[in-house]
């Protein structure tokens, strides 16, 4: 790890001001990806701006048909939140599957989304639950947020403050784990909002999370496992690595989608 | 070498630490054989001959034990537990651009077991014979047994371990479990492995004639202190094997002392005799025997001292549970009294005997020891994803006499997990340009607690005939037998003849789709 300056601003305003001054600085959320990258010397920011003590960035608010989660809310808080379990149980269940216990108590939703790891879980939820990412400047629809491998719509210095999810009628997330890292080799989030509005978010399979529109159409017509079971996903453009070929990932998208629908119907 | 050089240059101690990334790109790899094997049987299922051709990767250059692993630690194990009268093995060792391939838990013996046990299981399936019955027809039952591949097994009882494994693993109930799995969309398979291991490479002169450049003995020293406590120095290093406990048990029991009166020192070359170390599951069989030999000398000298103190003849002194006694009388001296007399020799036969009670011994075994066992593995394969779960694993081993059952159980658990890792998850992968792809623990899949079941393990004992403890060794057994049992179970579940390791979900899925 290379040397860096550590800062702990007390407010989002101070954090933004620091980010403006330190062009090679980085926000530090839960540190579950960034610190690892720094240890491997893949990332070497001059300054770390720790958001950990900024209380205004954390918290869970349920209002009407949506759930707003502060950017610095830890995965474990989402997993154990009674309000989220009541409104979007599948989101709490998904958060409980992220990483391991230690990761869930440090990692944050904002950090995960800003990082846009191709195998992270939250991006699938943002797409399936029609999420909106709120930053210090604007609101970005989830569909326009993920731009590619570790790429998002965020501009330099822009700070995610919260994420808002639409509450579905029912939904579920199914993950097939990478045997080594335990990240999603393929993860599929299915959400049914009723009146033929179904959204399917896929993670782990492409450069970044994406929606599976063919499955959305099929499930909108009939929300049942058999509606997706026979859909053959095209492997073109899917990730290829030592753990899974594009063909295997394409196959797993169908299997995980089918199982997610089964789970959502339980 | 670099550290030594740097230390000389700087005239100070230099420490080098390899980080995880360095270890991944430079640590020796294990296994890496490609083998074609054939088995000839008569119409009654008796093995007639086995022919094995192996291409063994040695990596870019030779490392410590590279050349002996796919040869003298591999081909010599191809008899397994069976009376195969003729065995032919040809190994072509090749240099490649990978990291050197060297000793890895089992070193040659897992590879041999894999060949023999996959071959026997395949033969049973093709001949539509019960794989248990086929093994029983060919088991070696009389000892000592001279194999056609150089080794001479001193003892064993293969039916005992197999019979126990069948019961503990409830093989009789497998058919019903298979049906239940099918109803849940899972393919269930069962596989066996009856392995043989050779521990405690020996004797030195034979190994030397085969090209070994080191002795294969072990050294032990017993230093009795004036207070009657004992320090044991062993050349066999303990890096988690629990020598501190097991060796102390051996010494405490032989001397009739409490465990707390025995201290074990290892790993400090400035204190211990020149020893050879810990490898090949030899520590107790070879290192423990050296200690026992030193203990015999301590007791022999103690008898002389006691005879003097008790005014009896040396031949009448018996040693029992910490007491030197004059046979047939109530005259006795404790071990502590004798030790004290040795170091405060006021009443002592100084004209005939040196003071002090400090003995050492070197032991060079006359033969290997031959642990053996029977493993039964059951897997469930997810038909949709190819994910394989080991749902049951039974291991019944014969390690000879067991000194500490808990340590043995721990060794078996670790070995089995490592063997399951080899079969299911672990893989050193390079791309076409020679770049290592599995260079972090995020890509190299070591097995985790969730990858293994609660092991069902037990032991059967046939004492080794040529060391005083009757012990054989247990450190590598699990890793030797597990991969074959695991792959026999997976191929059974899938109904395929062969599948390369590791049987990752993707590889299993492919096998199901190309059948």
XYZ file of C-alpha atoms in Angstrom:
781
model
C 0.000 0.000 0.000
C 1.275 3.456 -0.870
C 1.235 6.360 1.558
C -1.823 8.633 1.642
C -3.364 11.401 3.698
C -6.366 10.467 5.785
C -9.238 12.927 6.366
C -12.374 12.546 8.456
C -14.807 15.328 7.617
C -17.799 15.835 9.923
C -20.322 16.712 7.220
C -21.089 15.979 3.591
C -20.332 19.632 2.850
C -16.813 19.333 4.307
C -16.285 16.069 2.407
C -17.238 17.731 -0.877
C -14.962 20.685 -0.155
C -12.043 18.327 0.499
C -12.778 16.355 -2.653
C -12.659 19.654 -4.558
C -9.173 20.366 -3.251
C -7.677 16.874 -3.634
C -7.892 15.926 -7.276
C -6.294 12.517 -6.686
C -8.297 11.864 -3.518
C -10.998 9.248 -3.029
C -14.037 8.979 -0.794
C -13.725 6.116 1.659
C -17.086 4.509 2.453
C -16.907 1.024 4.031
C -13.502 0.368 2.476
C -14.342 -3.215 1.535
C -13.229 -2.786 -2.083
C -11.083 0.335 -2.099
C -8.786 -0.722 0.749
C -8.264 -4.128 -0.880
C -7.389 -2.427 -4.170
C -4.961 -0.158 -2.327
C -3.314 -3.130 -0.610
C -2.754 -4.708 -4.016
C -1.458 -1.318 -5.232
C -4.121 -1.271 -7.924
C -5.334 2.010 -6.489
C -3.148 4.679 -4.919
C -5.116 7.801 -4.001
C -3.184 10.675 -2.446
C -6.003 11.326 0.010
C -8.733 9.277 1.618
C -11.833 11.191 2.646
C -13.534 8.980 5.216
C -17.325 9.321 5.182
C -17.741 6.954 8.124
C -18.729 9.508 10.745
C -21.087 11.613 8.629
C -24.428 10.780 10.224
C -26.575 12.597 7.659
C -25.457 10.062 5.006
C -26.812 6.996 6.848
C -30.311 5.847 7.646
C -33.443 4.201 6.296
C -36.682 6.051 5.464
C -39.902 4.403 4.272
C -42.541 6.622 2.746
C -45.493 5.574 0.617
C -44.330 3.247 -2.064
C -40.608 3.803 -1.696
C -37.675 3.082 0.569
C -34.806 5.538 0.803
C -31.488 4.253 2.100
C -28.652 6.633 3.026
C -25.429 6.061 1.122
C -23.430 5.180 4.241
C -25.941 2.610 5.497
C -24.128 -0.668 6.120
C -25.302 -3.911 4.504
C -25.964 -5.421 7.931
C -28.334 -2.547 8.762
C -30.307 -3.151 5.572
C -30.338 -6.894 6.230
C -31.710 -6.466 9.739
C -34.002 -3.458 9.209
C -37.537 -4.249 10.326
C -38.900 -1.545 7.981
C -37.151 -3.003 4.947
C -38.133 -6.542 5.894
C -41.732 -5.335 6.019
C -41.675 -3.394 2.728
C -39.062 -5.058 0.495
C -38.188 -8.337 2.238
C -36.216 -9.498 -0.793
C -33.868 -6.508 -0.435
C -33.127 -7.302 3.198
C -32.567 -10.932 2.201
C -30.193 -9.848 -0.566
C -28.185 -7.645 1.785
C -27.810 -10.628 4.123
C -26.066 -12.513 1.299
C -23.403 -9.891 0.597
C -19.848 -10.960 1.382
C -19.431 -12.242 4.917
C -20.398 -10.968 8.350
C -17.384 -8.658 8.597
C -17.973 -7.211 5.130
C -21.652 -6.625 5.886
C -20.824 -4.623 8.984
C -18.423 -2.337 7.134
C -19.588 -2.235 3.526
C -22.144 0.390 2.479
C -24.761 0.643 -0.236
C -23.345 3.894 -1.584
C -19.826 2.515 -1.727
C -20.986 -0.604 -3.515
C -22.911 1.364 -6.154
C -20.190 3.951 -6.732
C -17.691 1.124 -7.231
C -19.951 -0.737 -9.707
C -18.080 -4.012 -9.331
C -19.425 -6.287 -12.084
C -20.174 -8.957 -9.466
C -21.669 -6.764 -6.731
C -25.208 -7.522 -5.564
C -26.762 -4.069 -5.064
C -26.644 -3.037 -8.739
C -29.085 -5.843 -9.580
C -31.429 -4.529 -6.879
C -31.201 -0.950 -8.165
C -32.243 -2.087 -11.642
C -34.965 -4.496 -10.564
C -36.459 -2.195 -7.923
C -36.487 0.811 -10.265
C -33.982 2.558 -8.023
C -32.918 6.202 -8.140
C -29.477 7.341 -7.033
C -29.428 10.716 -5.334
C -26.155 12.629 -5.298
C -25.111 16.035 -3.996
C -26.044 17.415 -7.427
C -28.918 15.443 -8.917
C -31.081 12.369 -9.098
C -29.893 9.654 -11.498
C -32.350 6.924 -12.563
C -30.862 3.501 -11.899
C -31.265 2.578 -15.562
C -28.812 5.342 -16.482
C -26.330 4.854 -13.646
C -24.229 1.803 -14.576
C -22.006 2.563 -17.547
C -19.607 -0.373 -17.689
C -16.811 -2.133 -15.818
C -16.337 -0.083 -12.618
C -17.910 2.833 -14.493
C -20.932 4.854 -13.400
C -22.646 8.101 -14.304
C -20.905 9.791 -11.341
C -18.701 12.762 -12.168
C -15.370 13.404 -10.401
C -16.033 14.485 -6.819
C -19.765 13.743 -7.029
C -21.081 12.095 -3.884
C -23.948 9.625 -3.586
C -26.135 10.677 -0.664
C -28.929 8.117 -0.863
C -30.648 5.469 -2.961
C -34.425 5.175 -3.346
C -36.150 1.908 -4.234
C -39.706 1.395 -5.434
C -41.582 -1.130 -3.297
C -42.667 -4.135 -5.423
C -45.601 -6.433 -4.868
C -43.146 -9.310 -4.598
C -39.611 -10.087 -5.562
C -36.544 -12.198 -4.909
C -32.815 -12.304 -5.565
C -30.932 -15.489 -6.440
C -27.192 -15.672 -6.513
C -24.838 -18.340 -7.840
C -21.555 -17.734 -6.107
C -18.060 -17.660 -7.525
C -16.399 -20.650 -5.828
C -13.373 -18.607 -4.765
C -14.444 -15.020 -4.102
C -18.061 -15.871 -3.234
C -19.151 -12.821 -5.231
C -21.995 -13.359 -7.694
C -20.904 -15.430 -10.660
C -24.450 -14.620 -11.715
C -27.108 -12.917 -9.598
C -30.670 -12.242 -10.738
C -33.152 -9.947 -8.990
C -36.773 -10.293 -10.079
C -39.375 -7.728 -8.954
C -43.068 -7.792 -9.750
C -44.842 -4.427 -9.333
C -48.225 -5.773 -10.456
C -50.292 -4.789 -13.530
C -47.808 -6.474 -15.837
C -44.810 -4.500 -14.667
C -41.914 -6.849 -13.929
C -38.262 -5.852 -13.812
C -35.272 -8.222 -13.919
C -31.807 -7.033 -12.877
C -28.763 -9.199 -13.604
C -25.340 -8.873 -12.001
C -22.094 -10.810 -12.319
C -22.721 -11.689 -15.929
C -21.732 -8.539 -17.800
C -19.349 -5.604 -17.520
C -21.878 -4.045 -15.197
C -25.389 -4.898 -14.048
C -28.088 -4.901 -16.720
C -31.809 -5.555 -17.184
C -32.984 -8.723 -18.911
C -35.829 -7.359 -21.023
C -36.834 -10.630 -22.687
C -37.502 -12.112 -19.262
C -39.270 -8.940 -18.127
C -41.698 -9.291 -21.064
C -42.310 -12.961 -20.415
C -42.850 -12.420 -16.682
C -45.048 -9.395 -17.271
C -47.336 -11.652 -19.290
C -47.217 -14.418 -16.703
C -45.311 -14.219 -13.425
C -44.381 -17.899 -13.145
C -41.134 -19.911 -13.236
C -42.087 -21.621 -16.485
C -42.341 -18.217 -18.178
C -38.541 -17.853 -18.001
C -37.395 -21.486 -17.747
C -37.172 -21.970 -21.495
C -35.635 -18.581 -22.343
C -32.195 -19.138 -23.809
C -30.064 -16.103 -23.007
C -27.522 -15.181 -25.674
C -23.956 -15.466 -24.358
C -22.672 -12.641 -26.586
C -20.863 -10.004 -24.565
C -21.121 -11.808 -21.247
C -18.081 -12.089 -18.951
C -15.529 -14.779 -19.626
C -13.082 -15.781 -16.901
C -11.520 -18.858 -15.361
C -14.678 -19.578 -13.377
C -17.349 -19.304 -16.045
C -17.647 -19.002 -19.800
C -20.240 -16.680 -21.373
C -22.292 -19.780 -22.234
C -22.338 -20.987 -18.624
C -23.223 -17.512 -17.369
C -26.038 -17.243 -19.923
C -27.372 -20.595 -18.708
C -27.114 -19.501 -15.071
C -29.108 -16.326 -15.772
C -32.057 -18.482 -16.800
C -31.687 -20.868 -13.843
C -31.306 -18.055 -11.307
C -34.230 -16.100 -12.810
C -36.441 -19.169 -12.619
C -35.447 -19.788 -9.007
C -35.959 -16.131 -8.126
C -39.504 -16.286 -9.470
C -40.120 -19.508 -7.521
C -38.819 -17.800 -4.396
C -40.897 -14.644 -5.018
C -44.027 -16.762 -5.283
C -43.392 -18.536 -1.969
C 20.214 -17.664 -0.836
C 19.513 -13.964 -1.297
C 18.750 -13.550 2.394
C 21.995 -15.313 3.337
C 23.925 -13.130 0.919
C 22.246 -9.972 2.203
C 22.917 -11.002 5.773
C 26.636 -11.522 5.023
C 26.832 -8.200 3.190
C 25.114 -6.252 5.936
C 26.580 -8.280 8.780
C 23.239 -8.387 10.489
C 20.147 -10.579 10.654
C 17.898 -10.313 7.625
C 14.315 -11.516 7.517
C 12.380 -12.118 4.333
C 8.608 -12.350 4.187
C 6.739 -13.486 1.120
C 3.403 -11.759 0.681
C 0.368 -13.582 -0.650
C 0.808 -12.320 -4.202
C 4.447 -13.443 -4.299
C 3.489 -16.818 -2.882
C 0.892 -17.310 -5.581
C 3.338 -16.699 -8.407
C 6.311 -18.537 -6.915
C 5.236 -21.317 -4.518
C 5.562 -24.838 -5.874
C 2.457 -26.474 -7.299
C 1.290 -30.034 -6.700
C 0.072 -33.063 -8.701
C -0.267 -32.122 -12.424
C -0.234 -35.544 -14.041
C -1.937 -36.739 -17.191
C -2.336 -40.500 -17.042
C -3.704 -43.312 -19.137
C -4.210 -46.552 -17.253
C -5.311 -50.057 -18.186
C -6.340 -52.986 -16.044
C -6.525 -56.628 -17.141
C -8.819 -58.985 -15.245
C -9.659 -62.661 -15.579
C -13.255 -63.825 -15.896
C -13.594 -63.997 -12.119
C -12.596 -60.401 -11.700
C -9.079 -61.121 -10.443
C -6.595 -58.504 -11.451
C -3.965 -59.834 -13.824
C -1.972 -56.783 -14.759
C -1.966 -53.027 -14.731
C -0.306 -50.703 -17.206
C 0.086 -47.032 -16.450
C 1.495 -44.265 -18.618
C 1.938 -40.868 -17.046
C 3.103 -37.505 -18.261
C 4.212 -35.533 -15.226
C 4.762 -31.802 -15.299
C 7.842 -30.737 -13.342
C 7.468 -27.035 -14.127
C 10.223 -24.842 -15.453
C 13.013 -26.315 -13.344
C 13.583 -28.972 -10.715
C 12.670 -28.145 -7.163
C 13.486 -29.998 -3.918
C 11.699 -33.322 -4.382
C 10.386 -32.813 -7.941
C 11.906 -35.804 -9.621
C 11.162 -38.406 -6.963
C 7.456 -37.574 -6.614
C 6.168 -38.853 -9.978
C 8.618 -41.771 -9.860
C 9.648 -43.529 -6.643
C 6.790 -42.040 -4.593
C 4.235 -42.779 -7.318
C 4.935 -45.914 -9.329
C 5.819 -47.872 -6.182
C 2.316 -47.255 -4.816
C 0.439 -48.643 -7.808
C -0.236 -51.996 -6.181
C -2.604 -50.226 -3.829
C -4.367 -52.729 -1.607
C -4.486 -55.378 -4.325
C -2.680 -58.540 -5.413
C -2.043 -57.366 -8.952
C 0.749 -59.689 -10.094
C 2.183 -57.529 -12.855
C 2.388 -53.744 -12.906
C 4.060 -51.646 -15.558
C 4.490 -47.921 -15.224
C 6.164 -45.498 -17.546
C 6.496 -41.879 -16.533
C 7.537 -39.119 -18.870
C 8.534 -36.081 -16.879
C 8.293 -32.843 -18.810
C 9.537 -29.317 -18.285
C 6.989 -26.592 -18.947
C 6.787 -22.886 -18.251
C 4.863 -23.280 -14.970
C 6.180 -22.864 -11.438
C 7.991 -26.040 -10.280
C 5.760 -28.904 -9.198
C 6.889 -30.324 -5.888
C 5.803 -32.160 -2.754
C 2.256 -31.349 -1.706
C 0.477 -33.338 1.042
C 0.776 -36.922 -0.132
C 3.334 -36.200 -2.859
C 2.933 -38.943 -5.466
C 0.726 -41.155 -3.353
C -2.538 -39.270 -4.048
C -1.708 -39.476 -7.738
C -1.127 -43.245 -7.493
C -4.267 -43.803 -5.421
C -6.251 -41.767 -7.927
C -5.093 -43.950 -10.821
C -5.669 -47.261 -9.023
C -9.000 -46.391 -7.453
C -10.518 -44.678 -10.487
C -9.397 -47.677 -12.552
C -10.828 -50.279 -10.168
C -14.128 -48.403 -9.869
C -14.356 -48.040 -13.650
C -13.627 -51.743 -14.108
C -16.403 -52.618 -11.676
C -18.874 -50.381 -13.504
C -17.958 -51.733 -16.920
C -18.110 -55.344 -15.723
C -21.327 -54.614 -13.807
C -19.762 -55.843 -10.581
C -20.235 -54.344 -7.152
C -17.130 -52.173 -6.672
C -16.881 -53.432 -3.092
C -16.971 -57.049 -4.204
C -14.363 -56.446 -6.906
C -12.035 -54.896 -4.337
C -12.596 -57.734 -1.878
C -11.704 -60.343 -4.513
C -8.372 -58.685 -5.004
C -7.391 -57.485 -1.530
C -4.007 -58.473 -0.163
C -4.783 -60.625 2.854
C -1.451 -62.113 3.839
C 1.481 -60.166 5.238
C 4.272 -59.427 4.778
C 3.370 -58.895 1.128
C 5.970 -58.192 -1.522
C 4.406 -56.038 -4.235
C 5.660 -56.192 -7.819
C 6.604 -52.521 -7.493
C 9.430 -52.745 -4.931
C 7.552 -52.134 -1.682
C 7.000 -54.828 0.934
C 3.925 -54.215 3.097
C 4.552 -55.379 6.674
C 0.966 -55.451 7.882
C -2.591 -54.395 7.187
C -6.233 -55.488 7.292
C -8.055 -53.962 4.376
C -11.306 -55.848 4.904
C -11.532 -54.392 8.405
C -11.441 -50.770 7.244
C -13.683 -51.388 4.230
C -16.250 -53.312 6.264
C -16.381 -50.560 8.864
C -16.677 -47.834 6.221
C -19.625 -49.603 4.574
C -21.452 -49.701 7.892
C -20.630 -46.204 9.071
C -21.402 -44.749 5.645
C -24.680 -46.710 5.510
C -23.966 -47.865 1.988
C -26.984 -50.177 2.255
C -29.273 -47.129 2.433
C -27.734 -45.381 -0.568
C -30.339 -46.465 -3.132
C -33.110 -44.899 -1.116
C -31.108 -41.690 -0.599
C -30.495 -41.555 -4.336
C -34.250 -41.705 -4.965
C -34.875 -38.944 -2.444
C -32.263 -36.749 -4.100
C -33.789 -37.306 -7.529
C -37.139 -36.107 -6.238
C -35.385 -32.861 -5.256
C -33.804 -32.480 -8.706
C -30.400 -33.679 -7.542
C -28.225 -36.467 -8.890
C -26.652 -38.485 -6.111
C -23.507 -40.558 -6.514
C -21.405 -42.817 -4.338
C -17.697 -43.513 -4.678
C -15.080 -45.524 -2.854
C -11.358 -45.250 -2.428
C -9.192 -47.843 -0.715
C -5.801 -46.226 -0.467
C -2.362 -47.306 0.583
C 0.295 -44.921 1.782
C 4.010 -45.371 2.387
C 5.353 -43.214 5.214
C 8.754 -42.706 6.693
C 10.893 -42.986 3.587
C 13.686 -45.402 4.417
C 16.251 -46.816 4.803
C 18.912 -44.228 4.063
C 21.195 -46.545 2.096
C 18.366 -47.597 -0.248
C 17.241 -44.005 -0.759
C 20.857 -43.072 -1.405
C 21.148 -45.738 -4.071
C 18.070 -44.205 -5.732
C 19.663 -40.782 -5.803
C 18.640 -39.169 -2.514
C 21.326 -36.854 -1.267
C 20.381 -36.830 2.386
C 20.011 -39.271 5.231
C 16.503 -40.277 6.176
C 17.004 -40.940 9.881
C 15.703 -38.869 12.734
C 17.343 -37.723 15.956
C 16.014 -37.482 19.487
C 17.514 -36.426 22.776
C 16.191 -36.922 26.291
C 17.628 -34.529 28.831
C 16.621 -35.491 32.344
C 16.992 -32.592 34.761
C 18.130 -32.930 38.411
C 14.533 -32.294 39.468
C 13.314 -35.309 37.515
C 11.603 -33.311 34.795
C 12.493 -34.047 31.187
C 13.210 -32.004 28.096
C 12.831 -33.783 24.771
C 14.725 -32.472 21.764
C 13.520 -33.683 18.401
C 14.792 -33.069 14.895
C 11.236 -33.320 13.656
C 9.684 -29.875 13.480
C 6.119 -29.184 14.546
C 4.258 -26.607 12.512
C 0.821 -27.470 13.754
C 1.080 -31.263 13.936
C 1.039 -31.239 17.738
C 4.406 -32.895 18.432
C 4.474 -31.000 21.730
C 1.516 -33.095 22.840
C 2.044 -36.433 21.136
C 5.778 -36.704 21.828
C 5.243 -35.598 25.430
C 2.601 -38.320 25.761
C 5.005 -40.965 24.491
C 7.720 -39.854 26.903
C 5.412 -39.351 29.878
C 3.871 -42.768 29.407
C 7.175 -44.594 28.980
C 8.734 -42.903 31.996
C 5.593 -42.907 34.104
C 5.683 -39.131 34.528
C 2.982 -36.512 34.225
C 2.626 -34.680 30.900
C 3.499 -31.437 32.695
C 6.916 -32.857 33.572
C 7.856 -33.209 29.919
C 8.823 -30.352 27.638
C 9.333 -30.823 23.902
C 11.804 -28.620 22.022
C 11.884 -28.551 18.239
C 12.739 -26.283 15.382
C 15.812 -24.580 16.880
C 18.867 -25.923 15.087
C 21.158 -24.271 17.634
C 19.711 -26.516 20.348
C 18.779 -29.796 18.752
C 20.764 -32.641 17.263
C 21.144 -32.778 13.515
C 17.741 -34.080 12.420
C 15.928 -34.406 9.134
C 12.570 -32.846 9.799
C 8.891 -33.321 9.248
C 7.728 -34.786 5.950
C 5.969 -37.805 4.530
C 3.874 -38.414 7.672
C 7.019 -39.706 9.394
C 7.337 -37.672 12.575
C 6.014 -40.214 15.044
C 7.125 -43.379 13.241
C 10.698 -42.144 12.759
C 11.166 -39.197 15.135
C 9.098 -40.861 17.846
C 11.154 -44.021 17.536
C 14.397 -42.066 17.933
C 12.955 -40.652 21.151
C 11.955 -44.122 22.350
C 15.500 -45.361 21.678
C 16.889 -42.483 23.718
C 14.378 -43.274 26.484
C 15.572 -46.894 26.528
C 19.090 -45.609 27.128
C 17.884 -43.316 29.917
C 16.100 -46.187 31.623
C 19.116 -48.503 31.170
C 21.423 -45.977 32.810
C 18.826 -45.241 35.465
C 18.791 -48.942 36.356
C 22.542 -48.864 36.930
C 22.216 -45.863 39.209
C 19.270 -47.411 41.041
C 21.136 -50.697 41.465
C 23.926 -48.792 43.175
C 21.538 -46.820 45.392
C 19.542 -49.920 46.342
C 22.623 -52.126 46.709
C 21.158 -54.632 44.296
C 22.421 -56.142 41.095
C 21.508 -54.288 37.914
C 19.771 -57.335 36.500
C 17.284 -57.309 39.373
C 16.126 -53.736 38.746
C 12.789 -53.263 37.034
C 11.407 -49.954 35.842
C 7.702 -49.435 36.210
C 5.568 -46.272 36.264
C 8.268 -43.931 37.462
C 9.824 -46.349 39.929
C 13.065 -48.358 39.825
C 12.315 -51.484 41.871
C 14.300 -54.455 43.035
C 12.308 -57.360 41.658
C 10.399 -59.288 44.260
C 11.067 -56.785 47.072
C 9.554 -53.516 48.235
C 12.856 -51.694 47.731
C 12.515 -48.867 45.210
C 13.770 -45.443 44.096
C 11.689 -42.941 42.205
C 12.715 -41.579 38.839
C 13.289 -38.191 40.511
C 15.587 -39.689 43.153
C 17.649 -41.421 40.492
C 17.840 -38.222 38.409
C 18.944 -36.260 41.474
C 21.627 -38.846 42.258
C 22.891 -38.570 38.680
C 23.496 -34.833 39.063
C 24.485 -34.794 42.768
C 26.662 -37.899 42.639
C 27.629 -38.187 46.288
C 26.484 -41.768 46.512
C 27.254 -42.857 42.947
C 29.425 -45.419 41.120
C 31.741 -42.741 39.695
C 34.394 -45.345 38.905
C 32.030 -47.125 36.503
C 29.507 -44.528 35.381
C 29.516 -40.931 34.196
C 27.288 -38.563 36.141
C 24.263 -37.006 34.467
C 21.219 -38.451 32.735
C 21.153 -37.235 29.184
C 20.864 -39.563 26.207
C 20.398 -39.233 22.517
C 19.611 -41.619 19.700
C 19.366 -41.712 15.943
C 16.928 -43.980 14.177
C 17.100 -45.067 10.567
C 14.034 -47.216 9.757
C 14.380 -50.590 8.083
C 11.210 -50.148 6.006
C 8.375 -47.767 5.243
C 5.202 -47.886 7.283
C 1.992 -48.579 5.366
C -1.117 -46.772 6.575
C -4.225 -47.731 4.617
C -7.895 -47.016 4.710
C -11.278 -47.073 3.037
C -13.244 -43.978 2.134
C -16.853 -43.688 1.036
C -18.025 -40.429 -0.469
C -21.528 -39.352 -1.408
C -22.254 -36.296 -3.518
C -25.306 -34.468 -4.765
C -25.113 -32.694 -8.083
C -27.524 -29.884 -8.951
C -28.854 -30.884 -12.373
C -29.420 -27.294 -13.425
C -26.179 -25.635 -12.324
C -23.703 -28.513 -12.018
C -22.887 -27.479 -8.459
C -21.643 -30.450 -6.471
C -22.038 -30.821 -2.735
C -20.296 -33.512 -0.727
C -23.187 -34.706 1.405
C -21.473 -37.547 3.234
C -17.893 -38.626 3.694
C -16.819 -41.676 5.659
C -13.173 -42.384 6.358
C -11.919 -45.443 8.190
C -8.149 -45.469 8.495
C -5.540 -47.862 9.826
C -2.719 -45.741 11.189
C -1.353 -48.493 13.398
C -1.259 -47.657 17.094
C -2.729 -44.269 17.884
C -1.163 -42.111 20.569
C -3.516 -39.126 20.484
C -6.910 -39.751 18.841
C -7.875 -36.076 18.768
C -4.763 -35.013 16.893
C -5.235 -37.900 14.482
C -8.844 -36.840 13.903
C -7.693 -33.301 13.183
C -5.144 -34.544 10.670
C -7.820 -36.621 8.932
C -10.229 -33.686 8.781
C -7.559 -31.441 7.280
C -6.378 -34.057 4.820
C -9.890 -34.865 3.639
C -10.704 -31.195 3.184
C -7.529 -30.685 1.192
C -8.357 -33.725 -0.939
C -11.902 -32.498 -1.535
C -10.442 -29.122 -2.481
C -8.217 -30.774 -5.057
C -11.156 -32.677 -6.520
C -13.737 -29.899 -6.472
C -12.331 -26.410 -6.411
C -8.575 -25.849 -6.543
C -6.860 -25.063 -9.815
C -3.686 -23.221 -10.796
C -4.587 -21.731 -14.152
C -2.454 -19.901 -16.678
C -3.583 -18.132 -19.810
C -2.084 -18.804 -23.234
C 0.658 -16.238 -22.583
C 1.746 -17.939 -19.380
C 0.115 -15.370 -17.125
C -1.142 -16.911 -13.876
C -4.911 -16.369 -13.719
C -5.459 -17.824 -10.255
C -3.176 -15.358 -8.525
C -5.322 -14.343 -5.553
C -7.620 -16.073 -3.103
C -10.484 -14.405 -4.997
C -9.666 -16.639 -7.939
C -7.951 -19.649 -6.390
C -10.733 -21.527 -4.641
C -9.547 -23.178 -1.462
C -12.213 -25.320 0.177
C -14.224 -23.756 2.996
C -16.155 -25.220 5.894
C -19.327 -25.095 3.779
C -17.667 -27.216 1.080
C -17.302 -30.242 3.338
C -19.789 -32.324 5.326
C -19.477 -33.417 8.930
C -16.938 -36.199 8.424
C -17.741 -39.656 9.721
C -14.413 -41.091 10.750
C -13.138 -44.103 12.600
C -9.979 -46.183 12.826
C -8.930 -49.814 12.827
C -5.514 -50.846 14.101
C -2.879 -53.204 12.842
C 0.363 -52.348 14.565
C 3.399 -51.564 12.449
C 5.789 -54.486 12.915
C 9.109 -52.695 12.742
C 8.978 -49.749 15.100
C 8.575 -49.988 18.868
C 5.493 -47.744 18.953
C 3.642 -49.758 16.301
C 2.691 -46.471 14.629
C 2.351 -45.757 10.915
C 1.561 -42.078 10.331
C -1.596 -40.115 9.584
C -0.645 -36.718 8.193
C -1.389 -37.202 4.523
C -3.937 -40.006 4.405
C -6.995 -37.816 3.930
C -5.473 -35.956 1.007
C -4.378 -39.265 -0.541
C -7.712 -41.054 -0.474
C -10.237 -38.237 -0.821
C -9.825 -37.133 -4.459
C -10.411 -40.636 -5.838
C -13.458 -41.238 -3.623
C -14.835 -37.832 -4.554
C -14.401 -38.281 -8.306
C -15.734 -41.833 -8.156
C -18.858 -40.402 -6.537
C -19.260 -37.578 -9.073
C -18.780 -39.836 -12.094
C -21.298 -42.217 -10.514
C -23.811 -39.401 -10.113
C -23.343 -38.205 -13.686
C -23.015 -41.630 -15.286
C -19.834 -40.608 -17.077
C -16.607 -42.588 -17.292
C -14.202 -39.799 -16.490
C -14.078 -36.142 -15.596
C -10.974 -34.076 -15.070
C -10.354 -32.397 -11.718
C -11.419 -29.973 -10.441
C -15.085 -30.834 -10.834
C -16.225 -27.226 -10.643
C -19.869 -26.446 -11.263
C -19.049 -25.303 -14.775
C -17.049 -28.450 -15.582
C -19.804 -30.688 -14.241
C -22.437 -28.723 -16.144
C -20.419 -29.160 -19.337
C -20.074 -32.895 -18.694
C -23.845 -33.173 -18.289
C -24.428 -31.301 -21.528
C -21.915 -33.166 -23.667
C -22.879 -36.607 -22.522
